[in-house]
Short mmCIF file of C-alpha atoms in Angstrom, two decimals:
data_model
loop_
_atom_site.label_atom_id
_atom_site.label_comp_id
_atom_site.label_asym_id
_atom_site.label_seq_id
_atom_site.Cartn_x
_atom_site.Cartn_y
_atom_site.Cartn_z
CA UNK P 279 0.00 0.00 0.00
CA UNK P 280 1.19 3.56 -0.46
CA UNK P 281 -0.01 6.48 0.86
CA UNK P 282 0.14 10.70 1.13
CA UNK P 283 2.59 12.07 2.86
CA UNK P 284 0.98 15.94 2.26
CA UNK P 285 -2.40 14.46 3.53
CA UNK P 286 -1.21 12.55 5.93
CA UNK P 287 0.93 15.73 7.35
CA UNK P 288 -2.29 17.15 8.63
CA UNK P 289 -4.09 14.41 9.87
CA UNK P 290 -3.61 16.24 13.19
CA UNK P 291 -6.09 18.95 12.26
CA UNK P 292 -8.40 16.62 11.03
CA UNK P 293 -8.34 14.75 14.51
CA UNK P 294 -9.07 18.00 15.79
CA UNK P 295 -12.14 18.85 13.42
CA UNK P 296 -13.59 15.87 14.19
CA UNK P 297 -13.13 15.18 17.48
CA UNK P 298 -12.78 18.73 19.25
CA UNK P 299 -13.88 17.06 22.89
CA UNK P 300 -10.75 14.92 22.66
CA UNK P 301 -8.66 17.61 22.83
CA UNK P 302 -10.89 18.98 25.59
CA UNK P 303 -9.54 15.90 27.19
CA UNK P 304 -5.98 15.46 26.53
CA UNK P 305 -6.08 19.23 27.83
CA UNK P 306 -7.70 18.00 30.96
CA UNK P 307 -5.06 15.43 31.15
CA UNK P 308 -1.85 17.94 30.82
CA UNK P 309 -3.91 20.40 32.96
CA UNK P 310 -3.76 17.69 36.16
CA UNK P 311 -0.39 16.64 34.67
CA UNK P 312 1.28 19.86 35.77
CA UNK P 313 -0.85 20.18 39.10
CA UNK P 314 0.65 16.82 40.01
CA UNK P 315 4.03 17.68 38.68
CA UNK P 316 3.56 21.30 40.61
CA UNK P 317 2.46 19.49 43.99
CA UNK P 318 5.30 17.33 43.64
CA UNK P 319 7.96 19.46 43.21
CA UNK P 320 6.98 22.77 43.11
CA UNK P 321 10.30 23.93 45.39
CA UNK P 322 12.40 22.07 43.35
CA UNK P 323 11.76 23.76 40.63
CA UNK P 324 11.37 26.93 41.88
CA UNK P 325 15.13 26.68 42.82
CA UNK P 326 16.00 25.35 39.60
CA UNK P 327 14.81 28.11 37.71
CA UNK P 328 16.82 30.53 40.89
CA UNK P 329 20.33 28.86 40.40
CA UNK P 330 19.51 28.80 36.10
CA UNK P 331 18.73 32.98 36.27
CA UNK P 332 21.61 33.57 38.73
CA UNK P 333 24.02 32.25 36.28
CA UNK P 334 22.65 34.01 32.94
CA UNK P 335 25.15 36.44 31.79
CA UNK P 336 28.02 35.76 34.22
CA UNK P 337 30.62 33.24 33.80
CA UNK P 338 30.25 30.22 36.11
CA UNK P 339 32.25 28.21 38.09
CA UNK P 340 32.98 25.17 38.04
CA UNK P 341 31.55 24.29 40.79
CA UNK P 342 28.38 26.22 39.71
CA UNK P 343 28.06 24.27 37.04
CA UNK P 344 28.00 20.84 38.28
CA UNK P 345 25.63 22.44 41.13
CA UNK P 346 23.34 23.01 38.66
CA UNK P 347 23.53 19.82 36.45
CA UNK P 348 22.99 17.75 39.87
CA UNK P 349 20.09 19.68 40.50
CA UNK P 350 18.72 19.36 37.02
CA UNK P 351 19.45 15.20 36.85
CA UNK P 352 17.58 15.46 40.40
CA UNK P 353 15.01 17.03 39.28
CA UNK P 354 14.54 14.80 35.84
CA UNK P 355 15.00 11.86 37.73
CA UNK P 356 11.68 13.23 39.55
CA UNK P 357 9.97 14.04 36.60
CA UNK P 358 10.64 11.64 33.97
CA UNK P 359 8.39 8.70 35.43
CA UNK P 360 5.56 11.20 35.14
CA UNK P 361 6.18 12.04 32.09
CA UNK P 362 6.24 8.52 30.54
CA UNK P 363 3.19 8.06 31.74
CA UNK P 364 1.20 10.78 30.19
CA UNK P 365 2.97 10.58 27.09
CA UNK P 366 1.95 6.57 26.94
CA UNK P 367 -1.49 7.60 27.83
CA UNK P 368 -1.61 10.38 25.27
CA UNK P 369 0.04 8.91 22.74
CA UNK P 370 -1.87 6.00 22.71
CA UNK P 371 -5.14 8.11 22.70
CA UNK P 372 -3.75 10.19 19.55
CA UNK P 373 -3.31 6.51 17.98
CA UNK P 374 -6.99 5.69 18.33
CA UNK P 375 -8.28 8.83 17.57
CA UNK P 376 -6.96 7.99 14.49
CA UNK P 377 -7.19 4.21 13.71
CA UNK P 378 -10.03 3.51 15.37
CA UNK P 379 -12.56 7.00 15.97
CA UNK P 380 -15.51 5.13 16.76
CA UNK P 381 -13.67 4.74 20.26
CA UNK P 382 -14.21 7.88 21.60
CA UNK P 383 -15.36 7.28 25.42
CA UNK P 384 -12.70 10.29 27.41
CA UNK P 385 -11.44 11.74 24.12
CA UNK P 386 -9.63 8.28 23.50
CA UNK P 387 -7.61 7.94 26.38
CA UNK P 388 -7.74 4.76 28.58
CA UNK P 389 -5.25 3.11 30.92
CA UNK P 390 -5.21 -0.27 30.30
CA UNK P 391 -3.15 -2.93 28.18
CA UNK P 392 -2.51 -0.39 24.90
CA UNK P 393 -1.17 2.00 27.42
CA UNK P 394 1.61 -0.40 29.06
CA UNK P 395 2.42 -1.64 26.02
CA UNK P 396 2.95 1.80 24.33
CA UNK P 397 4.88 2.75 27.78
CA UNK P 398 7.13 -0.26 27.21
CA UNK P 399 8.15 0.66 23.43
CA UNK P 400 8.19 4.39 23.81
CA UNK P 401 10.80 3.18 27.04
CA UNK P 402 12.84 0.65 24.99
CA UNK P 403 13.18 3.01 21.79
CA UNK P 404 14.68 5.63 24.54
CA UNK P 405 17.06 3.51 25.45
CA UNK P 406 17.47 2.69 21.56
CA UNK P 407 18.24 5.98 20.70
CA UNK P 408 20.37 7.19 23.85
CA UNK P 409 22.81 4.31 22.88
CA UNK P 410 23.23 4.98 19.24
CA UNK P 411 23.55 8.45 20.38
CA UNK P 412 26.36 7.69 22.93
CA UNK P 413 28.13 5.80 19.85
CA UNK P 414 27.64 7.75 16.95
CA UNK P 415 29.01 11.04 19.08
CA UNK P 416 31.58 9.22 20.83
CA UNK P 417 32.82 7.95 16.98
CA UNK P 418 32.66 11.77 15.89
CA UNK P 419 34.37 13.13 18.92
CA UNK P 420 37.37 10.48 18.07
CA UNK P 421 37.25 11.11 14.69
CA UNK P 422 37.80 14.79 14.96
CA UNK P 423 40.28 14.48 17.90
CA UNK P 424 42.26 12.61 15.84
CA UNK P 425 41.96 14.91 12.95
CA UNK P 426 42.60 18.27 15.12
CA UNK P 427 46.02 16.09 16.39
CA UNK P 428 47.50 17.35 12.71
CA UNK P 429 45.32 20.39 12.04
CA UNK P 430 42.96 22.34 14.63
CA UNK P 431 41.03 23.70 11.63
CA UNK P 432 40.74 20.57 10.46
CA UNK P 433 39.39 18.89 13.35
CA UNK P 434 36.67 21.44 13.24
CA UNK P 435 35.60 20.51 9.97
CA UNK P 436 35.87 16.88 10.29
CA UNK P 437 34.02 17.39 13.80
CA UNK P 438 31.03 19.37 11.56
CA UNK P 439 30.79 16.74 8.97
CA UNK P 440 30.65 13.42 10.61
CA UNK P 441 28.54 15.02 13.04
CA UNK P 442 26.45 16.25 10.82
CA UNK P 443 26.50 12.88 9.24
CA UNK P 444 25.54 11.29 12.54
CA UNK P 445 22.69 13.38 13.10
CA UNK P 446 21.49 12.10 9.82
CA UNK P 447 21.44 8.34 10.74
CA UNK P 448 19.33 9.66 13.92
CA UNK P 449 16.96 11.29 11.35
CA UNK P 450 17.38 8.32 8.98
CA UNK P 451 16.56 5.51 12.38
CA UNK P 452 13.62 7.80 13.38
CA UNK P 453 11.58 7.58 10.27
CA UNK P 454 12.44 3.80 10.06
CA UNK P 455 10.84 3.82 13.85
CA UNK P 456 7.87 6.19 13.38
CA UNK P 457 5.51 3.31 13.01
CA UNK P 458 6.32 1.72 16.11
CA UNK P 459 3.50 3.61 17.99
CA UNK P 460 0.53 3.29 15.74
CA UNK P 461 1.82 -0.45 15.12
CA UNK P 462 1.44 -1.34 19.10
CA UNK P 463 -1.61 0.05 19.38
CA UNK P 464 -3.28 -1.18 16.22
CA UNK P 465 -1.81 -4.40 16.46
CA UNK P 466 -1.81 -4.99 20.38
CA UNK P 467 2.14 -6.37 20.35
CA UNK P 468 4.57 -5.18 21.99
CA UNK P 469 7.02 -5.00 18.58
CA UNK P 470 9.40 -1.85 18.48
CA UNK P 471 11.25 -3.10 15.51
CA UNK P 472 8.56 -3.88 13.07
CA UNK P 473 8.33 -0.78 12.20
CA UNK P 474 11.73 -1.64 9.65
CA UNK P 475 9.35 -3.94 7.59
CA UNK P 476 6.68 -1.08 7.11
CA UNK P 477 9.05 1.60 6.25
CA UNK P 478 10.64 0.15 3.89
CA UNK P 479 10.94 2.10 0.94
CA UNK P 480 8.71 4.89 2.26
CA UNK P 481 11.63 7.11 4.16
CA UNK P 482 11.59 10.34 1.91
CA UNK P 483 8.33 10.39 2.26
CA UNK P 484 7.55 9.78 5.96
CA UNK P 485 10.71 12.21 5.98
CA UNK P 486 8.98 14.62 4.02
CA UNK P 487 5.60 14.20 5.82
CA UNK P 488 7.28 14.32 9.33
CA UNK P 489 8.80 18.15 7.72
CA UNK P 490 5.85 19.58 7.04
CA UNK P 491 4.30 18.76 10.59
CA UNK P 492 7.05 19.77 12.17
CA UNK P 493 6.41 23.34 10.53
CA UNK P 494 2.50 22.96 11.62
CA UNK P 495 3.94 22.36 15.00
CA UNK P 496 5.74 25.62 14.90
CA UNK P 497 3.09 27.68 13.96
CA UNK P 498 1.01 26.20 16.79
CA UNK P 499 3.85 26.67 19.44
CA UNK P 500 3.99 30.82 17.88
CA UNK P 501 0.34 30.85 18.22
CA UNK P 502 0.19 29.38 21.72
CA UNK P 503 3.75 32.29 22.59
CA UNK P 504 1.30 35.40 21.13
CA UNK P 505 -1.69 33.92 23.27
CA UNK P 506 0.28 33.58 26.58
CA UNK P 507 1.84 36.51 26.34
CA UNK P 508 -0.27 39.16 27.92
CA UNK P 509 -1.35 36.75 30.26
CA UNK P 510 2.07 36.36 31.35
CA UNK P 511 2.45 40.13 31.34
CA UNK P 512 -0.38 40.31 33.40
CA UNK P 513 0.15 37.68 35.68
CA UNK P 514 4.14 37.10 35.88
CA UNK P 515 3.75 33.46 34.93
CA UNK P 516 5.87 30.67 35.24
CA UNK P 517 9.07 33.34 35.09
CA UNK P 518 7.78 34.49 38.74
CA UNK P 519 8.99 30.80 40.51
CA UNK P 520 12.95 32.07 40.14
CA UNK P 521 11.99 34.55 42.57
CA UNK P 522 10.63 32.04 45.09
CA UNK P 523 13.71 29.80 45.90
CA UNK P 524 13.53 28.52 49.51
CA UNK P 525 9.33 28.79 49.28
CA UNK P 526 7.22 25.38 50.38
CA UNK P 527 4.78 24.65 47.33
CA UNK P 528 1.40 25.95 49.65
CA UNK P 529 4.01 29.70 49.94
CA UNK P 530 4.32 29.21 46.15
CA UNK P 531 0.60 28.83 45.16
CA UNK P 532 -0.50 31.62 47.63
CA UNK P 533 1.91 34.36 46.06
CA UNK P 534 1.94 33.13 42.39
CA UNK P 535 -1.45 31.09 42.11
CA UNK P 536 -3.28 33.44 39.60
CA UNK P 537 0.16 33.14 37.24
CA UNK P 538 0.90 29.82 37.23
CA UNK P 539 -3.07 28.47 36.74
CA UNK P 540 -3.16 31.07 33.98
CA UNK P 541 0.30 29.83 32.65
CA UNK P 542 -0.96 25.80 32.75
CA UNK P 543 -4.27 26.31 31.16
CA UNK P 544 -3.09 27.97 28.04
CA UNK P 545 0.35 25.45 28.11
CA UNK P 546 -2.42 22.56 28.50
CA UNK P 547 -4.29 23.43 25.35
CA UNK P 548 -1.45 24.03 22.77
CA UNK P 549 0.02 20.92 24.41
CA UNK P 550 -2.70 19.30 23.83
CA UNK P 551 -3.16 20.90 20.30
CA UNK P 552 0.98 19.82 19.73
CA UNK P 553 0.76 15.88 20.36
CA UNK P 554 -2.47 15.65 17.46
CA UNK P 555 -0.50 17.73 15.08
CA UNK P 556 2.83 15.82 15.53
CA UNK P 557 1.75 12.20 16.24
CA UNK P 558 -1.43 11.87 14.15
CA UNK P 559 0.38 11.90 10.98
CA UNK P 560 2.05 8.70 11.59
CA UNK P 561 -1.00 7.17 12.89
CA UNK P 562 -2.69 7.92 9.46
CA UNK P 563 1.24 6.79 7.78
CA UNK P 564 0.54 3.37 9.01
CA UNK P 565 -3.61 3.36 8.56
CA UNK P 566 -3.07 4.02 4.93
CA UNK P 567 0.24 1.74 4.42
CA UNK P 568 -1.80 -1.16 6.16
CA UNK P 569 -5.08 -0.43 3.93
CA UNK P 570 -7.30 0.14 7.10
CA UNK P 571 -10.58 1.84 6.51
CA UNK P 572 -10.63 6.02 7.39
CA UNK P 573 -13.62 7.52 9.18
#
């Protein structure tokens, strides 16, 4: 089977026409996402954000710096597990919006077997792609060590290319992977790798398709910046928290509550808005390559 990779680009917006209480819902879901994640560790990241603006525009130590990446690994080390969850959930939901949109009940989203099984792949692929990472860099960083041992200039440009050139096999492994989502929940297997077999032959395509939404994705993210904005103005925002280092969570809400409800509700929607317009599209990739009826 073939399919489009222009229509299938904006499958997203089409999930969106159709369904508009689903992303009601996945807004809902981001909206108690970063309550949780606020209640949680609301202090810690109040003085993350402290420490990050005390460093802008000063040179820092040492010392300051692996202060601050300690605190940061802390503080993803919190977060992450969170994280994995709602994207499984969500991504997942966006999945059967698409495959199958006669299963609407909460705007998709369940938490059940698709949902482990999605958490599983999206975990293994992670570890997939932090390990051909690791290689790939650690082969350019020889490479150009090596290079720069006869001719600093040249180092530099042997450093650009082959990184550059590593940073393409990413790309090139990512669209070979791209199906691995829609495939686990369409297909109820837990198979990260199958995706190979159905992207065969179809990379430029997926490639180009994958383009284009990430340029829908960008307009949305502009959109949601020129919507936030005087709400942020009016309210201080997020920005307020680096102000706040030392404050318990209930000191937090009291001062900044206003700021930081206004800042998640309009984060939840274009969040919400985001995942449709940059998952969908490979949902509907492997709908049309597998011949399965659309709505």
């Amino acid at each position: 089977m073939t399919f489009s990779a222009t229509e299938a680009a904006f499958e997203g917006f089409r999930v969106v026409r159709r369904h508009p209480l689903a992303i009601v819902f996945w807004s809902l879901a981001y909206l108690i996402f970063f309550a949780a994640f606020f209640g949680l560790f609301g202090g810690s990241l109040a003085t993350l954000m402290s420490t990050t603006e005390s460093l802008e525009g000063a040179q820092p130590s040492a010392q300051e710096l692996e202060a601050l990446g300690q605190t940061y690994l802390g503080f993803m080390a919190l977060a992450l597990p969170l994280g994995l969850v709602i994207g499984a959930v969500l991504n997942a939901a966006v999945a059967r919006a698409v495959l199958f949109p006669a299963e609407k009940g909460f705007g998709y989203m369940r938490l059940g077997g698709d949902e482990l099984r999605v958490l599983a792949v999206s975990v293994i692929l992670g570890i997939v792609f932090f390990a051909v990472s690791i290689v790939l860099f650690g082969v350019v960083g020889v490479l150009a060590g090596l290079a720069a041992q006869a001719n600093a200039g040249v180092g530099i440009l042997v450093g650009v290319l082959v990184g550059l050139g590593a940073c393409v096999v990413l790309f090139w492994l990512a669209i070979r992977l791209s199906m691995a989502i829609p495939l686990t929940v369409a297909e109820k297997r837990i198979a990260p790798f199958a995706s190979f077999a159905m992207t065969k032959g179809h990379t430029l395509p997926l490639l180009g398709m994958a383009v284009i939404a990430f340029i829908m994705s960008i307009l949305v993210t502009l959109l949601g910046t020129i919507i936030a904005l005087p709400i942020t103005l009016a309210t201080g925002g997020i920005q307020q928290l680096a102000t706040m280092d030392g404050q318990s969570t209930a000191q937090i809400l009291q001062a900044a509550g206003a700021g930081l409800i206004g800042w998640g509700v309009v984060n939840a929607i274009f969040s919400a808005l985001q995942i449709a317009v940059v998952y969908a599209p490979f949902s509907a990739a492997y709908r049309d390559l597998k011949g399965l009826p659309q709505d």
